[in-house]
Amino acid sequence: PEPPASKPLPKPVKPPATEETPVKGEAKPPNDEDDAASDTQTTPKAVPSSAPAVEVPSFRLDDNADQSRPSVPQIQTSAQTQTTMKPPSQPLSQTKMADSTLMPPPPPPQQSNPAKSSSLMPPPAPPRLRPIASQTTSAPSLAPGRYPPRPNNTTSSSSLRPPPSAAASLRAPPSSGLSSSTLAPTKVTKPSSSSKRAVLEPGYSPLDWAALTSNPNNKLRGENLPPTLIRVTPSMLKAQNGRKGMDAWTSYQGKVYNITPYLPFHPGGRGELLRGAGKDSGKLFFEIHPWVNWDAILGECLVGILVSENDESDNKLDAMD
Ligand code: HEM
């Protein structure tokens, strides 16, 4: 395999000295000590340059067979190879090592490979572990913050539902069957399926209600009420329960509202809304949907102010026809 090496150089004298030198550096040997290097420079230079570590093994084989002869011209090569005989085992492993590093590992370097692979394994592992740990740690911390804070009053599934929004209000009612029949709120993962949302008739969407309330001429407070707010006693409120042609009134935070016009618009259904008819709805309201802005929806339905029973005489004539 080495034509340059095979070229015999007229340097019989040097070999002994070179025997040791090759051991030091295989690539260098011929050039270093030669006086005649000037003559032989061409060839020796060619030798080292053309003799990489890969070529060594082939010489070893030859030398093994020819070790007995210390021929001068070839001695250099043979001597080198002889000396390299010992090293070869090492250089071989080194070369294999190098190869294994460069190439997808052959079987022999397995020792080196596993070591390398093992050495390579750890680096990826730590980064993986780190992000995972960070995720695990950060995820739970993010989870609670992900949802907007809400009052803890609600124990029903409605607490799991997302807060109302314009988009949510525009959504079509999810289910038709179990809307308002069951009152007991059960813990359910799916808010939509278990929701008590009622199926609103066409024309009774939140937007429709907003359009309706935007017009003050609609008299959402009631037909026979004065334009000004009235004082409402508990007995008056109780009488306005939505039955027998009476409007349904309810009180909330000391104010009385006529909820009759809102009944077909109430997402929870008429029945749910009527649970507060003739009495205060604050508790029910907060239990179910504390995030709902009552006044924003029923502002135009404000009848008056809830007063004590003693104040009835003053306002009754004004309030009631
Ligand atoms: C006795 C009083 C009331 C009861 C028992 C009641 C009950 C309900 C129920 C069961 C729902 C369905 C909740 C769900 O889908 O999970 C609901 C939704 C709703 N109610 Fe009421 N409600 C009452 C009063 C009111 C009032 C006075 C208003 C308006 C001022 C109102 C506005 C709404 C709104 C906007 C929704 C939809 C909430 C959402 O989609 O997130 N409710 N209500």
Tab-separated table of N, CA and C and ligand atoms in Angstrom, residues 157-158 161-164 168 171 191 194-198 250 259 262 266-269 272-277 281 284-285 288-289 291-295 297-298, ligand 1:
chain	number	residue	atom	x	y	z
A	157	SER	N	-71.384	23.001	39.417
A	157	SER	CA	-70.509	22.860	38.262
A	157	SER	C	-70.324	24.193	37.553
A	158	SER	N	-71.184	25.098	37.840
A	158	SER	CA	-71.062	26.377	37.159
A	158	SER	C	-69.755	27.056	37.512
A	161	ARG	N	-67.265	26.511	34.885
A	161	ARG	CA	-67.495	27.053	33.571
A	161	ARG	C	-66.689	28.325	33.400
A	162	PRO	N	-66.306	28.597	32.171
A	162	PRO	CA	-65.560	29.830	31.931
A	162	PRO	C	-66.436	31.037	32.185
A	163	PRO	N	-65.808	32.116	32.506
A	163	PRO	CA	-66.583	33.322	32.771
A	163	PRO	C	-67.323	33.759	31.526
A	164	PRO	N	-68.399	34.424	31.713
A	164	PRO	CA	-69.189	34.836	30.554
A	164	PRO	C	-68.439	35.853	29.719
A	168	ALA	N	-69.265	34.020	24.495
A	168	ALA	CA	-70.009	32.965	25.172
A	168	ALA	C	-71.504	33.243	25.100
A	171	ARG	N	-72.978	32.033	21.926
A	171	ARG	CA	-72.971	30.622	21.593
A	171	ARG	C	-74.386	30.062	21.608
A	191	PRO	N	-68.957	21.366	31.510
A	191	PRO	CA	-69.912	22.391	31.887
A	191	PRO	C	-71.090	22.463	30.929
A	194	SER	N	-73.685	19.449	31.321
A	194	SER	CA	-74.415	19.452	32.574
A	194	SER	C	-75.024	20.815	32.854
A	195	SER	N	-74.788	21.750	31.985
A	195	SER	CA	-75.269	23.085	32.243
A	195	SER	C	-76.795	23.117	32.254
A	196	LYS	N	-77.265	24.030	33.074
A	196	LYS	CA	-78.719	24.209	33.129
A	196	LYS	C	-79.181	25.268	32.149
A	197	ARG	N	-78.324	25.542	31.258
A	197	ARG	CA	-78.702	26.538	30.265
A	197	ARG	C	-79.958	26.107	29.528
A	198	ALA	N	-80.801	27.040	29.355
A	198	ALA	CA	-82.035	26.763	28.643
A	198	ALA	C	-81.863	27.069	27.164
A	250	THR	N	-88.329	40.899	41.718
A	250	THR	CA	-87.365	40.310	42.639
A	250	THR	C	-86.470	41.425	43.152
A	259	ILE	N	-88.507	41.284	36.601
A	259	ILE	CA	-87.787	40.291	35.801
A	259	ILE	C	-88.673	39.647	34.733
A	262	TYR	N	-87.459	39.743	31.201
A	262	TYR	CA	-86.199	39.027	30.995
A	262	TYR	C	-86.378	37.510	31.009
A	266	HIS	N	-83.521	34.724	29.817
A	266	HIS	CA	-82.615	34.195	30.836
A	266	HIS	C	-81.976	32.897	30.369
A	267	PRO	N	-80.667	32.863	30.276
A	267	PRO	CA	-79.990	31.652	29.781
A	267	PRO	C	-80.266	30.432	30.642
A	268	GLY	N	-80.557	30.658	31.891
A	268	GLY	CA	-80.863	29.527	32.764
A	268	GLY	C	-82.301	29.073	32.683
A	269	GLY	N	-83.088	29.747	31.937
A	269	GLY	CA	-84.474	29.343	31.773
A	269	GLY	C	-85.420	30.151	32.634
A	272	GLU	N	-85.797	28.846	36.404
A	272	GLU	CA	-84.716	29.241	37.304
A	272	GLU	C	-84.875	30.674	37.739
A	273	LEU	N	-85.173	31.504	36.816
A	273	LEU	CA	-85.288	32.916	37.148
A	273	LEU	C	-86.491	33.176	38.055
A	274	LEU	N	-87.513	32.402	37.841
A	274	LEU	CA	-88.731	32.597	38.631
A	274	LEU	C	-88.562	32.099	40.065
A	275	ARG	N	-87.496	31.402	40.341
A	275	ARG	CA	-87.265	30.974	41.719
A	275	ARG	C	-87.091	32.172	42.643
A	276	GLY	N	-86.705	33.273	42.057
A	276	GLY	CA	-86.528	34.467	42.876
A	276	GLY	C	-87.702	35.420	42.803
A	277	ALA	N	-88.738	34.992	42.150
A	277	ALA	CA	-89.884	35.895	41.994
A	277	ALA	C	-90.559	36.135	43.338
A	281	SER	N	-83.378	37.633	45.371
A	281	SER	CA	-82.668	36.638	44.556
A	281	SER	C	-81.153	36.686	44.737
A	284	LEU	N	-79.440	33.207	45.573
A	284	LEU	CA	-79.452	32.280	44.427
A	284	LEU	C	-78.554	32.786	43.295
A	285	PHE	N	-78.666	34.069	43.079
A	285	PHE	CA	-77.886	34.666	41.992
A	285	PHE	C	-76.389	34.429	42.193
A	288	ILE	N	-75.156	30.774	41.786
A	288	ILE	CA	-75.106	30.181	40.447
A	288	ILE	C	-74.125	30.904	39.539
A	289	HIS	N	-74.230	32.191	39.496
A	289	HIS	CA	-73.362	32.934	38.564
A	289	HIS	C	-73.016	34.291	39.155
A	291	TRP	N	-70.538	35.975	38.650
A	291	TRP	CA	-69.813	36.833	37.699
A	291	TRP	C	-70.755	37.640	36.812
A	292	VAL	N	-72.026	37.297	36.852
A	292	VAL	CA	-72.977	38.006	36.002
A	292	VAL	C	-73.221	39.396	36.570
A	293	ASN	N	-73.183	40.359	35.691
A	293	ASN	CA	-73.428	41.742	36.093
A	293	ASN	C	-74.926	42.003	36.063
A	294	TRP	N	-75.482	41.948	37.220
A	294	TRP	CA	-76.940	42.073	37.337
A	294	TRP	C	-77.433	43.407	36.784
A	295	ASP	N	-76.857	44.450	37.264
A	295	ASP	CA	-77.352	45.768	36.873
A	295	ASP	C	-77.162	46.044	35.391
A	297	ILE	N	-77.586	43.993	33.119
A	297	ILE	CA	-78.623	43.286	32.357
A	297	ILE	C	-80.015	43.835	32.681
A	298	LEU	N	-80.254	44.073	33.967
A	298	LEU	CA	-81.607	44.420	34.386
A	298	LEU	C	-81.740	45.889	34.792
B	1	HEM	C1	-83.528	33.268	41.115
B	1	HEM	C2	-82.578	33.830	40.399
B	1	HEM	C3	-81.785	33.102	39.341
B	1	HEM	C4	-81.536	31.807	39.165
B	1	HEM	C5	-82.012	30.674	40.047
B	1	HEM	C6	-80.747	31.649	37.999
B	1	HEM	C7	-80.297	30.473	37.503
B	1	HEM	C8	-79.481	30.357	36.411
B	1	HEM	C9	-78.991	29.127	35.911
B	1	HEM	C10	-79.287	27.775	36.491
B	1	HEM	C11	-78.239	29.397	34.874
B	1	HEM	C12	-77.516	28.409	33.992
B	1	HEM	C13	-76.146	28.246	34.595
B	1	HEM	C14	-75.370	27.303	33.777
B	1	HEM	O1	-75.586	27.211	32.566
B	1	HEM	O2	-74.481	26.662	34.346
B	1	HEM	C15	-78.230	30.795	34.715
B	1	HEM	C16	-77.505	31.437	33.762
B	1	HEM	C17	-77.520	32.758	33.642
B	1	HEM	N1	-78.251	33.643	34.360
B	1	HEM	FE1	-79.372	33.251	35.873
B	1	HEM	N2	-80.508	32.861	37.482
B	1	HEM	C18	-81.136	33.766	38.270
B	1	HEM	C19	-81.177	35.106	38.117
B	1	HEM	C20	-80.572	35.744	37.108
B	1	HEM	C21	-80.648	37.147	36.901
B	1	HEM	C22	-81.474	38.101	37.758
B	1	HEM	C23	-79.879	37.411	35.836
B	1	HEM	C24	-79.596	38.716	35.225
B	1	HEM	C25	-79.461	39.829	35.958
B	1	HEM	C26	-79.335	36.196	35.375
B	1	HEM	C27	-78.482	36.072	34.310
B	1	HEM	C28	-77.947	34.880	33.882
B	1	HEM	C29	-76.984	34.779	32.861
B	1	HEM	C30	-76.375	35.926	32.084
B	1	HEM	C31	-76.707	33.457	32.709
B	1	HEM	C32	-75.713	32.846	31.753
B	1	HEM	C33	-74.448	32.702	32.552
B	1	HEM	C34	-73.378	32.084	31.725
B	1	HEM	O3	-73.645	31.642	30.622
B	1	HEM	O4	-72.255	32.053	32.207
B	1	HEM	N3	-79.781	35.190	36.158
B	1	HEM	N4	-79.003	31.364	35.663
